[in-house]
mmCIF file of C-alpha atoms in Angstrom:
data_model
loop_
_atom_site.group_PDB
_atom_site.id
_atom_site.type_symbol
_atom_site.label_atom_id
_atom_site.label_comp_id
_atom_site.label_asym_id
_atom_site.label_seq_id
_atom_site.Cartn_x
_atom_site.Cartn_y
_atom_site.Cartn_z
ATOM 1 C CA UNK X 25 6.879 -49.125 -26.192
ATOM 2 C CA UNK X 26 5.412 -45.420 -25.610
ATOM 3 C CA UNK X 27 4.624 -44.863 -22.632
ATOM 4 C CA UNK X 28 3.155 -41.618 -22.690
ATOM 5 C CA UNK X 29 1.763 -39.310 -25.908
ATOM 6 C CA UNK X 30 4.941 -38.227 -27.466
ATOM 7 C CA UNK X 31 5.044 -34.047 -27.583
ATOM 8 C CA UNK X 32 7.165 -31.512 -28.402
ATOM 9 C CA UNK X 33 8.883 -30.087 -25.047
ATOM 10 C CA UNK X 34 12.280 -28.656 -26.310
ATOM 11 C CA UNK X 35 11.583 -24.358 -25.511
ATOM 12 C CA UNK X 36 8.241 -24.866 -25.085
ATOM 13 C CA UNK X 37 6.597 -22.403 -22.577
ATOM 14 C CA UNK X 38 3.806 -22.677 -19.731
ATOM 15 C CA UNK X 39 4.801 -26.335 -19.360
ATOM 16 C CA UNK X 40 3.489 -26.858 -15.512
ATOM 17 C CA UNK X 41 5.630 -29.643 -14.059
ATOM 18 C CA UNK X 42 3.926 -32.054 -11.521
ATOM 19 C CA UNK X 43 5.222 -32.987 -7.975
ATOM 20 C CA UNK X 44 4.837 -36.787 -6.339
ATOM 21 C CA UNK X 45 2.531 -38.805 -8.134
ATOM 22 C CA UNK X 46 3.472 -42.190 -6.763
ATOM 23 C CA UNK X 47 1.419 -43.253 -3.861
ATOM 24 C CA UNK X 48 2.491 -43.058 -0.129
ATOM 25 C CA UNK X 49 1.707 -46.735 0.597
ATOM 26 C CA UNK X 50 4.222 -47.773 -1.990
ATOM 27 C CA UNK X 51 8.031 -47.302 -2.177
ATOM 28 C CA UNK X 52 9.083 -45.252 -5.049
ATOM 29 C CA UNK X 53 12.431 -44.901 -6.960
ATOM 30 C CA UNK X 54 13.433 -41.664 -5.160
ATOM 31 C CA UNK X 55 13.321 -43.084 -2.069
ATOM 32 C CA UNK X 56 16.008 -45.661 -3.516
ATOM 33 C CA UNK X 57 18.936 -44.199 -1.516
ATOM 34 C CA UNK X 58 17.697 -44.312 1.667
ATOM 35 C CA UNK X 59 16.149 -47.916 1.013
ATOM 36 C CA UNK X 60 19.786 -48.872 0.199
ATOM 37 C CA UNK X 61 20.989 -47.171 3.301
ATOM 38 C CA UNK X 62 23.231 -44.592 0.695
ATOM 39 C CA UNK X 63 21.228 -41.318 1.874
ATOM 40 C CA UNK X 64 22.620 -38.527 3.643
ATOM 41 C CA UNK X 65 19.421 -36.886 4.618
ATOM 42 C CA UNK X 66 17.372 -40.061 5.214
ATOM 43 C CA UNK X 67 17.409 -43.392 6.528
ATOM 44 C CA UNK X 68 15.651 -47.150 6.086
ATOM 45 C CA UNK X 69 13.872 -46.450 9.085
ATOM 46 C CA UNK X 70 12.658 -43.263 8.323
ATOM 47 C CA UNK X 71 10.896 -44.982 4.448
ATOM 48 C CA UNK X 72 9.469 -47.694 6.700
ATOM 49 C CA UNK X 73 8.175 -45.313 8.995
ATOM 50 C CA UNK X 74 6.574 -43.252 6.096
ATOM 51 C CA UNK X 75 5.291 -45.927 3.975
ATOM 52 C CA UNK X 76 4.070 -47.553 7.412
ATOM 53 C CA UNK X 77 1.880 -44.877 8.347
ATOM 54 C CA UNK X 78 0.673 -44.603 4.861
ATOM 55 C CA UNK X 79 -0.515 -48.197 4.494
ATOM 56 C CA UNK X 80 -2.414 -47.894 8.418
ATOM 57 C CA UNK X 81 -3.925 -44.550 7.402
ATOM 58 C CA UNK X 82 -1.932 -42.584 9.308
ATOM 59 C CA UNK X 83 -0.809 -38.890 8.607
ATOM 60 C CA UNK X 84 2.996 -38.490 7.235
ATOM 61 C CA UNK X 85 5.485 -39.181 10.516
ATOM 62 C CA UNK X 86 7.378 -36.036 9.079
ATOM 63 C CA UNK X 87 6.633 -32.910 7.198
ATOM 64 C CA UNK X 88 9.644 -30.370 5.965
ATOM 65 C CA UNK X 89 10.538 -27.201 7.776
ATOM 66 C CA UNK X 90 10.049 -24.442 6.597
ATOM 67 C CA UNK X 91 13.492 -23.445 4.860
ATOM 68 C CA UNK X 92 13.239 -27.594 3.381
ATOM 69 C CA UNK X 93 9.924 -26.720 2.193
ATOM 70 C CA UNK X 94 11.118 -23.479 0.475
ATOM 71 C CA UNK X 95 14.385 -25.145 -1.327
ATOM 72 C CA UNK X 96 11.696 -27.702 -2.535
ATOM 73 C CA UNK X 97 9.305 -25.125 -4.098
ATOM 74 C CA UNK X 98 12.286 -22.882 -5.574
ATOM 75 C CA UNK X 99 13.329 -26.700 -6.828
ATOM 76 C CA UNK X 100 9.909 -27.391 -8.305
ATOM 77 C CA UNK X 101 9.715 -23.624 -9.863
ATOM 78 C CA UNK X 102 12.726 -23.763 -11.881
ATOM 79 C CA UNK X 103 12.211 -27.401 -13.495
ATOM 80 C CA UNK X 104 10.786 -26.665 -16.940
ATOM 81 C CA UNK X 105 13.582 -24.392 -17.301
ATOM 82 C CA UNK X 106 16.295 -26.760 -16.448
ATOM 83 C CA UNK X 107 14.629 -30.060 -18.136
ATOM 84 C CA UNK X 108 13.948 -27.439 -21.204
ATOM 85 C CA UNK X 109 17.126 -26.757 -21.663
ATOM 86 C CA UNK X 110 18.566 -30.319 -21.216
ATOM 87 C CA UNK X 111 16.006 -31.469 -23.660
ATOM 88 C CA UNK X 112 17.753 -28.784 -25.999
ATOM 89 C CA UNK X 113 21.272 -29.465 -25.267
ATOM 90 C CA UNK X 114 20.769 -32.653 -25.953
ATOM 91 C CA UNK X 115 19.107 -32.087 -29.331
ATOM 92 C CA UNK X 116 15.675 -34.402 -28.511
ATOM 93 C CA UNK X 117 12.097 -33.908 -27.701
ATOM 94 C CA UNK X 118 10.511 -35.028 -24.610
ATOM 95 C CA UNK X 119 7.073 -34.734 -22.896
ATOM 96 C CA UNK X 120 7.293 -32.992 -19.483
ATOM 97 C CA UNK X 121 4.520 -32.597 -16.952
ATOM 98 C CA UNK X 122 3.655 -35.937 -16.536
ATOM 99 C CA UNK X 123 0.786 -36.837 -14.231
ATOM 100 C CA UNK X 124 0.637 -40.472 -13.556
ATOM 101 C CA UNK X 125 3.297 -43.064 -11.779
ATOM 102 C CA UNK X 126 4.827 -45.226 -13.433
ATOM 103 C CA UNK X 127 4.527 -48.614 -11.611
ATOM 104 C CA UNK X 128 7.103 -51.646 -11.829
ATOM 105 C CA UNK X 129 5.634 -54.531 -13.368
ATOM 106 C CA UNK X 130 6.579 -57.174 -11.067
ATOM 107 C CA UNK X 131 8.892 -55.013 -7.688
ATOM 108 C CA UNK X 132 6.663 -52.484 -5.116
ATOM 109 C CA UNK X 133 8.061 -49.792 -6.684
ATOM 110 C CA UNK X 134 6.828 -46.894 -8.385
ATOM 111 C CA UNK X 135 7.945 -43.807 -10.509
ATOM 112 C CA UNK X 136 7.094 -39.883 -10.222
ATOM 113 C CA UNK X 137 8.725 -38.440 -13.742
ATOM 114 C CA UNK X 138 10.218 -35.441 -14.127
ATOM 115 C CA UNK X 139 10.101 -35.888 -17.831
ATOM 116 C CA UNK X 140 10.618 -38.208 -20.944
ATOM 117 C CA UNK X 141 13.238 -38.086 -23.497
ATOM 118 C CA UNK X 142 12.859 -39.556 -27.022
ATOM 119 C CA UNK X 143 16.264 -40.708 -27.948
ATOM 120 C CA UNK X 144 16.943 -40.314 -31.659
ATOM 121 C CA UNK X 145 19.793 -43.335 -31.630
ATOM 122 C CA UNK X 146 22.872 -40.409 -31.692
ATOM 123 C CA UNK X 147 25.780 -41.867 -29.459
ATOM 124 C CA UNK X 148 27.144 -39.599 -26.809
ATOM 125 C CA UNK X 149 30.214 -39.141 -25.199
ATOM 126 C CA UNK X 150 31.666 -37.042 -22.192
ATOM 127 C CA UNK X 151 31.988 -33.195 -23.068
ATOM 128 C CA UNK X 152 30.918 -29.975 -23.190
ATOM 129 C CA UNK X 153 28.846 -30.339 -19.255
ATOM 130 C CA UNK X 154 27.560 -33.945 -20.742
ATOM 131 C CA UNK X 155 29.396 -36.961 -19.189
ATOM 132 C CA UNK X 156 28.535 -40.809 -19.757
ATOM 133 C CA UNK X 157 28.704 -43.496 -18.460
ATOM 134 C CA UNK X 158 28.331 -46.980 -20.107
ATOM 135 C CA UNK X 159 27.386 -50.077 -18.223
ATOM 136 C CA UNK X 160 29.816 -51.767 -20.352
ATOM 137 C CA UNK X 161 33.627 -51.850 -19.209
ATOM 138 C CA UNK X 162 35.574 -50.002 -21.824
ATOM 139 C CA UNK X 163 32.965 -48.055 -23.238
ATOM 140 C CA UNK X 164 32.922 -44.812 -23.995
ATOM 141 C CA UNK X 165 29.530 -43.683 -25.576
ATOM 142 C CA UNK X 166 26.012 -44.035 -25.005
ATOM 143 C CA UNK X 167 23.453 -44.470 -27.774
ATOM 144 C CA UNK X 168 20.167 -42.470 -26.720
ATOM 145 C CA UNK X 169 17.986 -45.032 -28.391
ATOM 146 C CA UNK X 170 14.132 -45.674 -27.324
ATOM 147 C CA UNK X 171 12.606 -43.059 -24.628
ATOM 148 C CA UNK X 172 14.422 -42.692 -21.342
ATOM 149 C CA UNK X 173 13.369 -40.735 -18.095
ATOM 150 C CA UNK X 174 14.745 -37.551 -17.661
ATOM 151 C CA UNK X 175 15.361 -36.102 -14.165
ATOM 152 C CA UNK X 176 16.160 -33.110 -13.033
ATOM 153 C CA UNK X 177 18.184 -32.086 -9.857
ATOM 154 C CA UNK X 178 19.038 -28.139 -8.583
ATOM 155 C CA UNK X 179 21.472 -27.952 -5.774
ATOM 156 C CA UNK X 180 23.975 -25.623 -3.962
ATOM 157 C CA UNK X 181 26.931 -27.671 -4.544
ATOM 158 C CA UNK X 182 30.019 -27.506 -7.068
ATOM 159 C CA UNK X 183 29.818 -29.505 -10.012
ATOM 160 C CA UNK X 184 30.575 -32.708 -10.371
ATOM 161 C CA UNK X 185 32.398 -35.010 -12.537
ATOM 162 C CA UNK X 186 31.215 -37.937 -10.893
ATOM 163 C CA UNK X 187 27.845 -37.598 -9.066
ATOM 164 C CA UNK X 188 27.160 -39.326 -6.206
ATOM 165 C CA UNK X 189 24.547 -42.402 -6.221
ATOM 166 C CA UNK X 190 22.433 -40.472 -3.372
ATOM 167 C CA UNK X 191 22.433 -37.428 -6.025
ATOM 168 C CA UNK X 192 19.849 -38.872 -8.555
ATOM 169 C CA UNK X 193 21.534 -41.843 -10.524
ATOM 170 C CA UNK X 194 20.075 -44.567 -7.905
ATOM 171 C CA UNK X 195 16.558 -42.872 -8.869
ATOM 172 C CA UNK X 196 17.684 -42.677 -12.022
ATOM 173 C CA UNK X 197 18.060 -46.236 -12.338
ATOM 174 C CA UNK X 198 15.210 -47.322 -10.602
ATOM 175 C CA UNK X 199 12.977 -45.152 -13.402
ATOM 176 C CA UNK X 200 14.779 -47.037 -15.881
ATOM 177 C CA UNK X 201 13.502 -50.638 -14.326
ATOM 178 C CA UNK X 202 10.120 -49.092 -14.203
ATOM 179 C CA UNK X 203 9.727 -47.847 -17.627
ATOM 180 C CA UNK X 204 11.587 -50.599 -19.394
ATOM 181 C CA UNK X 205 14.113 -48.181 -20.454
ATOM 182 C CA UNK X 206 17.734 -48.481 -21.627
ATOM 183 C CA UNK X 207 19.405 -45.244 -20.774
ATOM 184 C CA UNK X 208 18.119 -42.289 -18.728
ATOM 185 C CA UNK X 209 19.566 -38.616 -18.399
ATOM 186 C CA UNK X 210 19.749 -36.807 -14.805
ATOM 187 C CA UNK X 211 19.810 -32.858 -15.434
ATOM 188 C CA UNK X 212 21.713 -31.091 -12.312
ATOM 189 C CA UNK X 213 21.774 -27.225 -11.959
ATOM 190 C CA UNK X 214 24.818 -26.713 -9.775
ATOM 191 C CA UNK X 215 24.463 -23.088 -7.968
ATOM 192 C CA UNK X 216 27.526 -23.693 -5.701
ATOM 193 C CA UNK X 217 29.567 -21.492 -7.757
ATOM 194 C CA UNK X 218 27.599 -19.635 -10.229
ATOM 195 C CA UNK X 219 25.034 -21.598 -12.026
ATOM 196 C CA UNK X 220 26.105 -24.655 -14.249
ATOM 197 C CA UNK X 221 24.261 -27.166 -15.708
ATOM 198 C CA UNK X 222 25.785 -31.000 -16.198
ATOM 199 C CA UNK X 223 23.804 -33.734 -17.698
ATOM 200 C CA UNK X 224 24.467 -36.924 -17.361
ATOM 201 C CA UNK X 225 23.758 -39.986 -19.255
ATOM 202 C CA UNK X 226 23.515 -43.944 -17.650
ATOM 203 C CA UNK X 227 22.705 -46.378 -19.491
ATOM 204 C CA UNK X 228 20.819 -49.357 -17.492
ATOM 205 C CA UNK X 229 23.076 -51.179 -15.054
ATOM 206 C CA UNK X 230 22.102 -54.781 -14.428
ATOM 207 C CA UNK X 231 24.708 -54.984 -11.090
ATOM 208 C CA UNK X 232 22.908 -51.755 -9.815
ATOM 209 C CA UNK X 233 19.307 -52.842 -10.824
ATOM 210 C CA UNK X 234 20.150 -56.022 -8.912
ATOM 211 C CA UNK X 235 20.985 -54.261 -5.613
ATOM 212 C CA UNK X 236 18.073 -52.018 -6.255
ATOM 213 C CA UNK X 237 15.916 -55.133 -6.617
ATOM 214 C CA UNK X 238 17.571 -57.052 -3.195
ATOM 215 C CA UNK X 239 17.147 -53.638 -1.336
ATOM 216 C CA UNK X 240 13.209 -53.117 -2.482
ATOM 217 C CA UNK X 241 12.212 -56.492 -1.728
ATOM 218 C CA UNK X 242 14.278 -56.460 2.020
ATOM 219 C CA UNK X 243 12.244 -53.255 2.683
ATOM 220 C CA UNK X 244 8.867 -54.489 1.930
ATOM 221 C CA UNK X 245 10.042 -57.711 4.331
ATOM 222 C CA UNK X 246 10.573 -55.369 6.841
ATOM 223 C CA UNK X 247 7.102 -53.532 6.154
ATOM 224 C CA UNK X 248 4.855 -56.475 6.077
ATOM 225 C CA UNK X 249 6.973 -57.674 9.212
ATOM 226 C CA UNK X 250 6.894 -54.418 11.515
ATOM 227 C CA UNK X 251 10.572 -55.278 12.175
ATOM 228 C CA UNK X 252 12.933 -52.019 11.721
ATOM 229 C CA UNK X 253 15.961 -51.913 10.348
ATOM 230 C CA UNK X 254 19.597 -51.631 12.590
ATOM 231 C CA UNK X 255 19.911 -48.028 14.094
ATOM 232 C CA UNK X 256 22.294 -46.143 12.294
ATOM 233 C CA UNK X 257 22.429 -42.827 14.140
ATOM 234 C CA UNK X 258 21.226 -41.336 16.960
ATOM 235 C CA UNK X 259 18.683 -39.664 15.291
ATOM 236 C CA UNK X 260 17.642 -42.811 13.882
ATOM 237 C CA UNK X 261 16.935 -44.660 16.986
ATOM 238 C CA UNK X 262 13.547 -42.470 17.933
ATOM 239 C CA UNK X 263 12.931 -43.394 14.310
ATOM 240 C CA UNK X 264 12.632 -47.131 14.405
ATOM 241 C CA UNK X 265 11.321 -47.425 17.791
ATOM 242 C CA UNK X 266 9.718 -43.952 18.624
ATOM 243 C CA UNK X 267 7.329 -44.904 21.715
ATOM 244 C CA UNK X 268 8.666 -46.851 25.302
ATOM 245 C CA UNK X 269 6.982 -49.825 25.712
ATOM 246 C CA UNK X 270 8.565 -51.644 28.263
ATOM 247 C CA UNK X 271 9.322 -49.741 31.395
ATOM 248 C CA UNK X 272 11.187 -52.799 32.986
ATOM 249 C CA UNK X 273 15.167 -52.667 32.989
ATOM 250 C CA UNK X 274 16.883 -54.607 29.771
ATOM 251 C CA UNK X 275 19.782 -56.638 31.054
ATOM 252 C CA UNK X 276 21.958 -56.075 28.753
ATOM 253 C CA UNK X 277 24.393 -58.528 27.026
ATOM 254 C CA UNK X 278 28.370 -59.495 28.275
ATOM 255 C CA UNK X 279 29.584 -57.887 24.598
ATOM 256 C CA UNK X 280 27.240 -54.650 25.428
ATOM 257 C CA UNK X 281 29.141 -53.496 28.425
ATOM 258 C CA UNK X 282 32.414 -52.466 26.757
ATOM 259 C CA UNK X 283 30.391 -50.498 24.487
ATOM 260 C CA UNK X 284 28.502 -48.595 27.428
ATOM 261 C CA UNK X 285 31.933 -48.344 29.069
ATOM 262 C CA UNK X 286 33.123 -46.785 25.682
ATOM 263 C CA UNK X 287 30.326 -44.329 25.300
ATOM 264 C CA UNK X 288 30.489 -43.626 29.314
ATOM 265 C CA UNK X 289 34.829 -42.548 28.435
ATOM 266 C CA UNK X 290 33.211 -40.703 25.553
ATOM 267 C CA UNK X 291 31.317 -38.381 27.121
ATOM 268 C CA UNK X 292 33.237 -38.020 29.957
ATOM 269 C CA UNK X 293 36.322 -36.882 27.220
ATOM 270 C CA UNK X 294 33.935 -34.435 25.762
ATOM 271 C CA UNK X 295 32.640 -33.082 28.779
ATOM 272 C CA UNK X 296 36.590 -32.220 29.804
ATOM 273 C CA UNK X 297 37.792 -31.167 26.429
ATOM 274 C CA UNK X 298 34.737 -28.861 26.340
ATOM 275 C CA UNK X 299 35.798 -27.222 30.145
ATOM 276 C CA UNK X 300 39.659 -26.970 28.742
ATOM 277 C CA UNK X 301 38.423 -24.950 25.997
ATOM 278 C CA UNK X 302 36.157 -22.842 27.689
ATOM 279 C CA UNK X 303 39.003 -21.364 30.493
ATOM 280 C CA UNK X 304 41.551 -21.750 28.525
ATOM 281 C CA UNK X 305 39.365 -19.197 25.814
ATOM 282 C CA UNK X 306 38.287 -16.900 28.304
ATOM 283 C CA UNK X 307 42.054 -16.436 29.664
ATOM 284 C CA UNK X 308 43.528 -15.576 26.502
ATOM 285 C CA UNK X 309 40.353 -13.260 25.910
ATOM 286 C CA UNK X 310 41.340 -11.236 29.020
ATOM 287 C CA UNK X 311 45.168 -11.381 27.959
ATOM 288 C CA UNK X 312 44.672 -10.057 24.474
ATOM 289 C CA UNK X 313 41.724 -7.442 25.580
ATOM 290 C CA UNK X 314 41.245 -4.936 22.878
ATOM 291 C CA UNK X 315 43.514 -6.095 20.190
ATOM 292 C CA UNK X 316 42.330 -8.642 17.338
ATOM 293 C CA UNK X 317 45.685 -10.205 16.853
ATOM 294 C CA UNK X 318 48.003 -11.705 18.935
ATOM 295 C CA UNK X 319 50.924 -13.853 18.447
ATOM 296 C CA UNK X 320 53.113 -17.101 20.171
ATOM 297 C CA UNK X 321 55.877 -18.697 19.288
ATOM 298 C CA UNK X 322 53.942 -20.897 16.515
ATOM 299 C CA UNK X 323 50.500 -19.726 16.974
ATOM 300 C CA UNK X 324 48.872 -16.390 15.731
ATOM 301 C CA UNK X 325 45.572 -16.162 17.477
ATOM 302 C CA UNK X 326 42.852 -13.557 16.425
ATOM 303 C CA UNK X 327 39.576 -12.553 18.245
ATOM 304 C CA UNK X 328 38.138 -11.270 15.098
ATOM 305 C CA UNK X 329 34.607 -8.531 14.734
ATOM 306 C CA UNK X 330 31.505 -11.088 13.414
ATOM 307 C CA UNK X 331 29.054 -9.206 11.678
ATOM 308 C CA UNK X 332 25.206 -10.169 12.195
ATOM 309 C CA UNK X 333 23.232 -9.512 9.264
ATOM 310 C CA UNK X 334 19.402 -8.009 9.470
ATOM 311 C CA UNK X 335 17.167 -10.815 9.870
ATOM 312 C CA UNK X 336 13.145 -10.292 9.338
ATOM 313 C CA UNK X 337 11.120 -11.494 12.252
ATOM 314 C CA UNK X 338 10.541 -15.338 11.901
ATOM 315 C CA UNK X 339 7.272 -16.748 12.113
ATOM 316 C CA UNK X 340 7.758 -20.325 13.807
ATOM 317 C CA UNK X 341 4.720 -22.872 13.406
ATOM 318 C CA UNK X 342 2.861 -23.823 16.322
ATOM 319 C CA UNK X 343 4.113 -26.623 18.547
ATOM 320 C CA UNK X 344 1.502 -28.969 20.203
ATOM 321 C CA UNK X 345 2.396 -30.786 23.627
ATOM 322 C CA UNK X 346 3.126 -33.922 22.977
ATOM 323 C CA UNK X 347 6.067 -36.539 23.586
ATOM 324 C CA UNK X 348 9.114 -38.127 21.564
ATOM 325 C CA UNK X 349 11.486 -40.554 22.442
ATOM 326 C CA UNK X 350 15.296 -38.579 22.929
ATOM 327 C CA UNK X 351 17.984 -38.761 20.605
ATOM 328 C CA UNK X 352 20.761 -39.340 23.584
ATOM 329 C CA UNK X 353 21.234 -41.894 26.578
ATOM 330 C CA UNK X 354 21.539 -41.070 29.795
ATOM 331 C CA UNK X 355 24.444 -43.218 31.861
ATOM 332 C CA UNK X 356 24.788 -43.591 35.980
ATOM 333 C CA UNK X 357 26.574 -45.751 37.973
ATOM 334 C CA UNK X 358 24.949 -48.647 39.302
ATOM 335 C CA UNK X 359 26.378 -47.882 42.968
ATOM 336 C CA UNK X 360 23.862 -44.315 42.426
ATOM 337 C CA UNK X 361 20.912 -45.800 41.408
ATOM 338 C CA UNK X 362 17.541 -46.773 43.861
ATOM 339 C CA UNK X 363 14.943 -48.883 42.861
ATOM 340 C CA UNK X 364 15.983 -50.066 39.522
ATOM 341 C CA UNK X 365 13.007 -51.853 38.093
ATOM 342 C CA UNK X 366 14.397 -55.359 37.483
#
């Protein structure tokens, strides 16, 4: 089935690619990592919280900083280019600029396209910055037959051989379950090093599609429940519950109290590692004085010159007073606290 009316897209110029298209109140496929709790930069919480506010008309519980918000546009810039050129690499047309979701027929999940690919039925294998991978054991091509999504990735990292599921091939996936698709292509310009392209080609996975489908249908539990999801992280626990409620004292369970012990021994470590550090730095700094190297027996130390580039004046946005719950715990003794509200 055709999706979308089928153009030309390999070189062509002016195309205008289009940002998020899927709707807040729904969960869309790249949000997939951090609904299966894979994401580095984002967490289960942090989707409920989103699509929550979304669904009660509420404004976004997050917006990116400034330098995010930057990396995004330079992202968004150089797209045609880099889904122009995979188009061309891999010798197909495609239609780019798309400007509808593309909504799962049965799962809450929707679909913002970078771009379609019209497979011609040519098998692929890994070479020359293309690498495959077969959902069957033992294969070793992938026939581009039928359209596929295309999606396109630019980061500062080194290439890959193998790209991480967080990276785009959990999106990747999910686009494939919402356009009926059997293979899709993920288009990654790697600036760690240079600039390199790699494309790579999945065909659909029914084990991954399966944990996609568990993990979509356990996060819209948890959104028609209210109920977040375990805390991950510190910076996750303002996330799933970010106001105080009850101001009365939690007795805790017998299995939590070797954990506060633990975390009570963990700062107090920290807190005398960080003291050893600091004299023992300082006395060393007044032994070695003006030279930049000096030596032990088994140690060469050096207090090196660090050179601070010109920075232009920063602009920070305005900050409103307002409250959020902290990222850390405070411990006391028992024996030093009065009036604990029991």
């Amino acid at each position: 089935r055709r999706l979308f009316a089928r153009s030309r897209a390999v070189r062509a110029r002016g195309v205008v690619m289009v940002g998020k298209v899927t709707a807040d109140t729904s969960q869309s496929c790249s949000q997939l990592p951090a609904i299966m709790g894979l994401s580095p930069w984002s967490s289960q919480n942090e989707v409920l919280a989103t699509i929550s506010a979304a669904r009660d008309g509420e404004p976004r519980p997050w917006v990116p900083r400034p330098a995010q918000k930057e990396t995004m546009d330079w992202g968004s810039a150089l797209e045609p280019a880099i889904a122009q050129e995979a188009l061309a690499r891999l010798r197909l047309d495609g239609t780019l600029g798309i400007q509808r979701a593309v909504i799962h027929p049965e799962l809450p999940l929707q679909a913002s396209l970078d771009g379609i690919a019209y497979g011609t039925g040519e098998p692929w294998r890994t070479g020359n910055g293309v690498f495959v991978f077969p959902a069957k054991e033992g294969a070793s091509s992938v026939h581009l037959q039928g359209e596929g999504p295309l999606e396109i990735k630019l980061t500062s990292a080194t290439p890959e051989d193998e790209i991480p599921l967080w990276r785009g091939p959990l999106q990747l996936q999910g686009q494939m379950m919402c356009m009926d698709a059997g293979w899709g292509a993920l288009a990654v310009l790697y600036s760690g090093r240079g600039f390199e392209m790699r494309i790579y080609i999945f065909e659909e996975d029914p084990a991954t599609q399966e944990a996609i489908t568990a993990a979509v249908y356990e996060m819209e539990q948890h959104l028609e429940s209210g109920e977040p999801f375990p805390v991950t992280a510190p910076d996750d626990g303002p996330v799933a519950y970010p106001v105080v409620q009850q101001t009365d004292t939690k007795i805790l369970p017998e299995e939590a109290a070797q954990i506060v012990n633990d975390l009570a021994d963990a700062k107090a470590t920290i807190s005398s590692m960080e003291k050893i550090v600091k004299t023992t730095t300082a006395a060393l700094m007044d032994i070695m004085g003006n030279h930049e190297y000096a030596a032990t027996e088994g140690w060469q130390i050096q207090w090196p010159m660090r050179k601070v580039h010109a920075k232009p004046t920063e602009i920070k946005p305005e900050v409103f007073a307002h409250e959020v719950r902290a990222k850390s715990l405070k411990l006391k003794p028992m024996e030093d606290v009065k009036g604990v509200p029991l």
